PDB file of C-alpha atoms in Angstrom:
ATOM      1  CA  UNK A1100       0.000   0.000   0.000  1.00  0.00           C
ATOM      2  CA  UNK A1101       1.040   3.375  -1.295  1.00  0.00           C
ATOM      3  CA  UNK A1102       2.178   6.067   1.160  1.00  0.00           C
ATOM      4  CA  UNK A1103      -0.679   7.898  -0.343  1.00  0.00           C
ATOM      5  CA  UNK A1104      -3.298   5.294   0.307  1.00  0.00           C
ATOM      6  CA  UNK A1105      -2.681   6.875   4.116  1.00  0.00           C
ATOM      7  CA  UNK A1106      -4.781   9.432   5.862  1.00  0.00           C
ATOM      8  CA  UNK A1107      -4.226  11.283   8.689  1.00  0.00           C
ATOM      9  CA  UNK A1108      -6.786  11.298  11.837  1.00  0.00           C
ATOM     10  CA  UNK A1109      -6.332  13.464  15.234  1.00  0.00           C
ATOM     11  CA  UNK A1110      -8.045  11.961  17.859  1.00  0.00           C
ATOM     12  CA  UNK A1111      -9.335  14.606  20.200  1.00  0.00           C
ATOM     13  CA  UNK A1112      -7.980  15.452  24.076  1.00  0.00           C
ATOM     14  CA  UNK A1113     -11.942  14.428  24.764  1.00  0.00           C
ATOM     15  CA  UNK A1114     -11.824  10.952  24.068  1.00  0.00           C
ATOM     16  CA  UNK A1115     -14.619   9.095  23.407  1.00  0.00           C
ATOM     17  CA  UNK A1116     -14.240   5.603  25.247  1.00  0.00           C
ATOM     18  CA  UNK A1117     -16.996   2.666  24.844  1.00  0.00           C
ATOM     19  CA  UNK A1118     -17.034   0.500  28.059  1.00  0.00           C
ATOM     20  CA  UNK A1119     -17.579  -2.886  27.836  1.00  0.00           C
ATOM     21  CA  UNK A1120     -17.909  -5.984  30.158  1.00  0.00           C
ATOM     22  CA  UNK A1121     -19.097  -9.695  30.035  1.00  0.00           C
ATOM     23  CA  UNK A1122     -21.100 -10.231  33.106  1.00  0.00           C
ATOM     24  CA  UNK A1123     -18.203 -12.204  35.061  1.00  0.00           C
ATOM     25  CA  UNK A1124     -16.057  -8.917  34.885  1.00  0.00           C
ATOM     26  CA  UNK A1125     -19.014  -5.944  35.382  1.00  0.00           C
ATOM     27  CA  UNK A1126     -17.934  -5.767  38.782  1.00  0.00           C
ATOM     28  CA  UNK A1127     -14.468  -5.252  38.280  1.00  0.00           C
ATOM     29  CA  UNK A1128     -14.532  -2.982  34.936  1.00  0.00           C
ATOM     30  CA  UNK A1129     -17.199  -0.499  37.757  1.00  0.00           C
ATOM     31  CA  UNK A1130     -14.277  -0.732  40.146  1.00  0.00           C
ATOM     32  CA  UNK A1131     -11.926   0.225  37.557  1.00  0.00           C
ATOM     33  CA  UNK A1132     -13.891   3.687  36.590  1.00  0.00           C
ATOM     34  CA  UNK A1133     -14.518   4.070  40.773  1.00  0.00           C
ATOM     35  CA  UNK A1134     -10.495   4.114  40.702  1.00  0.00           C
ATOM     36  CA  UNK A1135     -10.533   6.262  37.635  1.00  0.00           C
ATOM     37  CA  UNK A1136     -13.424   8.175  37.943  1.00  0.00           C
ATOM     38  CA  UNK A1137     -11.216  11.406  37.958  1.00  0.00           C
ATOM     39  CA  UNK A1138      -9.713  10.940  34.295  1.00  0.00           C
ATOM     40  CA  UNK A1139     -13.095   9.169  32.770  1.00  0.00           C
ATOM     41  CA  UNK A1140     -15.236  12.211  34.000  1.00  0.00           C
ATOM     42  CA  UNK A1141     -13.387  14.413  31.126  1.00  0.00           C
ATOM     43  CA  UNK A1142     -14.175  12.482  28.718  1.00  0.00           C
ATOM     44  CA  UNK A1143     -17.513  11.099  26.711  1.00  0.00           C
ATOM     45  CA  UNK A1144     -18.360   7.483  28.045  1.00  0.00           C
ATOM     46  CA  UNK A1145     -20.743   4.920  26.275  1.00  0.00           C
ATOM     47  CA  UNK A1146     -21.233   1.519  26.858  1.00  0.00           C
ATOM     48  CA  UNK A1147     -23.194  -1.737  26.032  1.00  0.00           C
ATOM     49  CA  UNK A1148     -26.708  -2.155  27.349  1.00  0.00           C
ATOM     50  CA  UNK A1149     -26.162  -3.524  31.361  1.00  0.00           C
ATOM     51  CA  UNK A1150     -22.600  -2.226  31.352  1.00  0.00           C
ATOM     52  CA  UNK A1151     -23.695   1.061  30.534  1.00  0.00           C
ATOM     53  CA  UNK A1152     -26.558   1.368  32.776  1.00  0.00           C
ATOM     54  CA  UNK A1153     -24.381  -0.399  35.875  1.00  0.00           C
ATOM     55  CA  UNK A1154     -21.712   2.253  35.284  1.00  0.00           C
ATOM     56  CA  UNK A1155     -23.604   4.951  35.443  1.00  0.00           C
ATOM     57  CA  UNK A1156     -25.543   3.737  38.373  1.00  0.00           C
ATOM     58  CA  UNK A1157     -22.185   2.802  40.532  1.00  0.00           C
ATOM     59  CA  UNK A1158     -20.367   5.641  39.682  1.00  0.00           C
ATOM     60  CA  UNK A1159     -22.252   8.259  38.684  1.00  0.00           C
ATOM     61  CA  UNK A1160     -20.480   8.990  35.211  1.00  0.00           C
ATOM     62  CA  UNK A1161     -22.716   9.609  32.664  1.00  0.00           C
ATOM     63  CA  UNK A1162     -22.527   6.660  30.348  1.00  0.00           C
ATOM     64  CA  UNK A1163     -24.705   6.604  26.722  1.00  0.00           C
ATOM     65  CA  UNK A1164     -26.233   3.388  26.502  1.00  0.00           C
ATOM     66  CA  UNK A1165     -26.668   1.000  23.578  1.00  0.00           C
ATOM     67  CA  UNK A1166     -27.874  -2.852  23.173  1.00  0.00           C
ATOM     68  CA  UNK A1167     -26.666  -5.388  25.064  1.00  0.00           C
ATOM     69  CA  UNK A1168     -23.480  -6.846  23.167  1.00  0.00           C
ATOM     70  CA  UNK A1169     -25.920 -10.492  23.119  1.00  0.00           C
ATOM     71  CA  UNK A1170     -28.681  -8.131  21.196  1.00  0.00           C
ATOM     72  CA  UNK A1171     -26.066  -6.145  19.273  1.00  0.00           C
ATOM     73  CA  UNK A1172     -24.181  -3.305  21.018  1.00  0.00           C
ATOM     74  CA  UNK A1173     -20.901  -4.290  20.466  1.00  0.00           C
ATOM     75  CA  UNK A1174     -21.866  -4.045  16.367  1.00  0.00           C
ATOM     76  CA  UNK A1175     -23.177  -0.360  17.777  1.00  0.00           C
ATOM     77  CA  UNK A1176     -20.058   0.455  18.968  1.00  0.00           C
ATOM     78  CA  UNK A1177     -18.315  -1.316  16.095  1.00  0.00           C
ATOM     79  CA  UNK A1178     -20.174   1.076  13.539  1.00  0.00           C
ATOM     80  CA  UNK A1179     -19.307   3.866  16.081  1.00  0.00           C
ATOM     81  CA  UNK A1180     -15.502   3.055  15.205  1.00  0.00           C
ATOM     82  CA  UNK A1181     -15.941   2.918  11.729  1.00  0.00           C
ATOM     83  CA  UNK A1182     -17.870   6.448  11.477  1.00  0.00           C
ATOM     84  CA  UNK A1183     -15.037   7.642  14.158  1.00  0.00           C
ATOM     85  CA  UNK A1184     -16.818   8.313  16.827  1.00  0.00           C
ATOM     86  CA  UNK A1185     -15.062   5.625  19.167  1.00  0.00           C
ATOM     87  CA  UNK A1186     -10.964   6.651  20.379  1.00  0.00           C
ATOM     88  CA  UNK A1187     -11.073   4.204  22.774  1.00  0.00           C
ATOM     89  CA  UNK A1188     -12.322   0.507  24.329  1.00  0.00           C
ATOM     90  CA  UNK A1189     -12.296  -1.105  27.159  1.00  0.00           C
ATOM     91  CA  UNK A1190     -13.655  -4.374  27.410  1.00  0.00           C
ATOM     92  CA  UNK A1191     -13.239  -6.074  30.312  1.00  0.00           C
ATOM     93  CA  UNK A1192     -13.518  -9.619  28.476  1.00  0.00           C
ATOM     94  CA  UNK A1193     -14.025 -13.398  30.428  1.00  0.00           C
ATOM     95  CA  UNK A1194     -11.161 -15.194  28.818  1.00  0.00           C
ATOM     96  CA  UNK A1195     -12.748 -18.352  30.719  1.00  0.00           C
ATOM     97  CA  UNK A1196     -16.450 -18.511  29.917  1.00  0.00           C
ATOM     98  CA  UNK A1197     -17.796 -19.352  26.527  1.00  0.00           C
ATOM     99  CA  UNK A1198     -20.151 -16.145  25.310  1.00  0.00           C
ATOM    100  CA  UNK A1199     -22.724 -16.988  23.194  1.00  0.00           C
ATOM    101  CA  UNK A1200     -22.416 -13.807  20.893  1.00  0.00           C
ATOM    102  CA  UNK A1201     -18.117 -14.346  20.428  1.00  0.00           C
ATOM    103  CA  UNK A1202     -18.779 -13.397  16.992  1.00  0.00           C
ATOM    104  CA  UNK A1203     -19.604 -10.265  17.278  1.00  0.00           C
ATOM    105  CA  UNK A1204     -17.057  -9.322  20.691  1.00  0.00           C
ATOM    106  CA  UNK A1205     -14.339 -11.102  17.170  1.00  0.00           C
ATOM    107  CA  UNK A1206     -15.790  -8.253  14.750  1.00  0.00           C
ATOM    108  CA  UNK A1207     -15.510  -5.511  17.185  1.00  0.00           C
ATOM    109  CA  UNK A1208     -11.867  -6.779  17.973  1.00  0.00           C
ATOM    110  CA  UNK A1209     -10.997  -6.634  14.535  1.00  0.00           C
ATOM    111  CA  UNK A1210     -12.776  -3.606  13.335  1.00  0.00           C
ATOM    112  CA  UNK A1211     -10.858  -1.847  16.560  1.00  0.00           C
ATOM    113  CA  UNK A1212      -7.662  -3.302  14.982  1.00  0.00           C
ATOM    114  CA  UNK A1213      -8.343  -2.076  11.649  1.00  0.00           C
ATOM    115  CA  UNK A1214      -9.586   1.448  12.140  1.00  0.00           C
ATOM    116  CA  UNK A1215      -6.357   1.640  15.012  1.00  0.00           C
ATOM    117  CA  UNK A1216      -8.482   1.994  17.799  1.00  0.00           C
ATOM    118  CA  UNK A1217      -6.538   1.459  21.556  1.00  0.00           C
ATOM    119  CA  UNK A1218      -8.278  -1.673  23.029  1.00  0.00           C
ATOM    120  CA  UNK A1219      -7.740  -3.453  26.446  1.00  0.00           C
ATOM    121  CA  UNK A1220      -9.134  -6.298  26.901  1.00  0.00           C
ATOM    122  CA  UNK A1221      -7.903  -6.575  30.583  1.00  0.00           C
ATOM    123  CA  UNK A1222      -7.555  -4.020  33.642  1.00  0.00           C
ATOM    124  CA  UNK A1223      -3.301  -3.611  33.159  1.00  0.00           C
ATOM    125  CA  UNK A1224      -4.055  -2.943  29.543  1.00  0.00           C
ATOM    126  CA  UNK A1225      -7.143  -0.435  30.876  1.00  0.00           C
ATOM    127  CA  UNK A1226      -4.381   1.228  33.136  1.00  0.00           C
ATOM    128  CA  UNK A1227      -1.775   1.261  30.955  1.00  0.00           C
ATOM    129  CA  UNK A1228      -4.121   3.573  28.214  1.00  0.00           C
ATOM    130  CA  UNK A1229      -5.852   5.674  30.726  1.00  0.00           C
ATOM    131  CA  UNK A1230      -3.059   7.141  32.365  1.00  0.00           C
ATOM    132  CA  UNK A1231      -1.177   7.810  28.719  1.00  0.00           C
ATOM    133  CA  UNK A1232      -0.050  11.051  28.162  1.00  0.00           C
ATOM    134  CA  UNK A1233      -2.169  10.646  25.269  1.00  0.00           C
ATOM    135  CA  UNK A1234      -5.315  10.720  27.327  1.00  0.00           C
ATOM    136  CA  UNK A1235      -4.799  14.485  28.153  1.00  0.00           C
ATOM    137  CA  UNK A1236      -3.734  15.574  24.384  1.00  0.00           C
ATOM    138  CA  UNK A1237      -4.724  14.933  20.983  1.00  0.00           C
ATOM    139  CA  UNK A1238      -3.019  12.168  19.413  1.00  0.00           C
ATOM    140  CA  UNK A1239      -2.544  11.466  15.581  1.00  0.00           C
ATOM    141  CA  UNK A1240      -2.104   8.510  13.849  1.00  0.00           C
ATOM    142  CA  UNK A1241      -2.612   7.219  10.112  1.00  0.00           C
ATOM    143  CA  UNK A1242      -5.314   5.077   8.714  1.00  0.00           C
ATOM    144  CA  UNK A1243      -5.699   3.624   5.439  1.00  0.00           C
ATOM    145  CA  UNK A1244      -7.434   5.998   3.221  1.00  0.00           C
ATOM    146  CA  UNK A1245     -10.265   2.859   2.658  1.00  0.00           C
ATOM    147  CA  UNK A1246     -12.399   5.290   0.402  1.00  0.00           C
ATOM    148  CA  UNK A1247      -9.594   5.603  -2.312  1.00  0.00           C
ATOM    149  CA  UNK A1248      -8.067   2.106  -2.197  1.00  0.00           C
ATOM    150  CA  UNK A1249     -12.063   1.250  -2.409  1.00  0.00           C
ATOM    151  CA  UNK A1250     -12.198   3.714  -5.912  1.00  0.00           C
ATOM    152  CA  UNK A1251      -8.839   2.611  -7.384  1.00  0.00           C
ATOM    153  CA  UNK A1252      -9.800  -1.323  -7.045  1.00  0.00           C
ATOM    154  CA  UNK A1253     -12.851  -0.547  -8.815  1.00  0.00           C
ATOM    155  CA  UNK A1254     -11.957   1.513 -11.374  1.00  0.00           C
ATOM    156  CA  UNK A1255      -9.118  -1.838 -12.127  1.00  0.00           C
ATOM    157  CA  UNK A1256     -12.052  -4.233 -12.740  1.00  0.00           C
TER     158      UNK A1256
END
């Protein structure tokens, strides 16, 4: 890919970070904004359906609400990354119980990989983003300018 198939996108110092838990690890992603209630509170917070709502309940953040990831909200928050509207996820995954809806929590992994979207999937991870220097500034990185390599491929068939 062509240096010029790149374009460059500035995430924001307000990030916009989609919280996410399967129900083994609620508890522990809701003690991981109590601890970092300070840093989330500048910043715009959505999550899946009973995350979300759990979140905002224990904590008092205000947290925008979307399915449950079972009924679809992690492919809401995937679409959110692919209109860039998500900087940020933290999913607080259970690495030892089988989830009925792992294809989707796969999609939203990849679609977070592809449109270069920080991810933890654990509370170090979590920790290690949140207190970036990055969190307090904008940050810039390049993405794949998918609208032209989209255009050149079919104007070669």
């Amino acid at each position: 890919m062509a240096k010029t198939d790149k374009k460059k996108f500035t995430m924001p110092i307000q990030k916009n970070i989609a919280l996410i838990a399967h129900d083994n690890m609620k508890q522990d992603l809701i003690d991981w904004c109590l601890e970092n209630k300070d840093i989330l509170v500048k910043h715009f917070l959505c999550g899946t359906g009973t995350t979300a709502k759990m979140v905002a309940a224990k904590t008092g953040l205000p947290v925008r609400g979307f399915n449950s990831g079972p009924l679809g909200g992690d492919q809401q928050i995937g679409a959110r990354i692919v209109d860039g509207k998500i900087d940020v996820v933290i999913f607080f995954s259970d690495p030892l119980t089988a989830q009925p809806h792992d294809p989707d929590v796969k999609a939203l992994l990849r679609i977070a990989q592809v449109f270069d979207i920080p991810i933890a999937n654990n509370r170090a991870t979590a920790d290690f983003i949140i207190t970036s220097p990055y969190m307090e500034s904008t940050y810039d990185h390049e993405l794949t300018d998918f609208n032209k390599v989209t255009t050149d491929r079919a104007n070669t068939l």
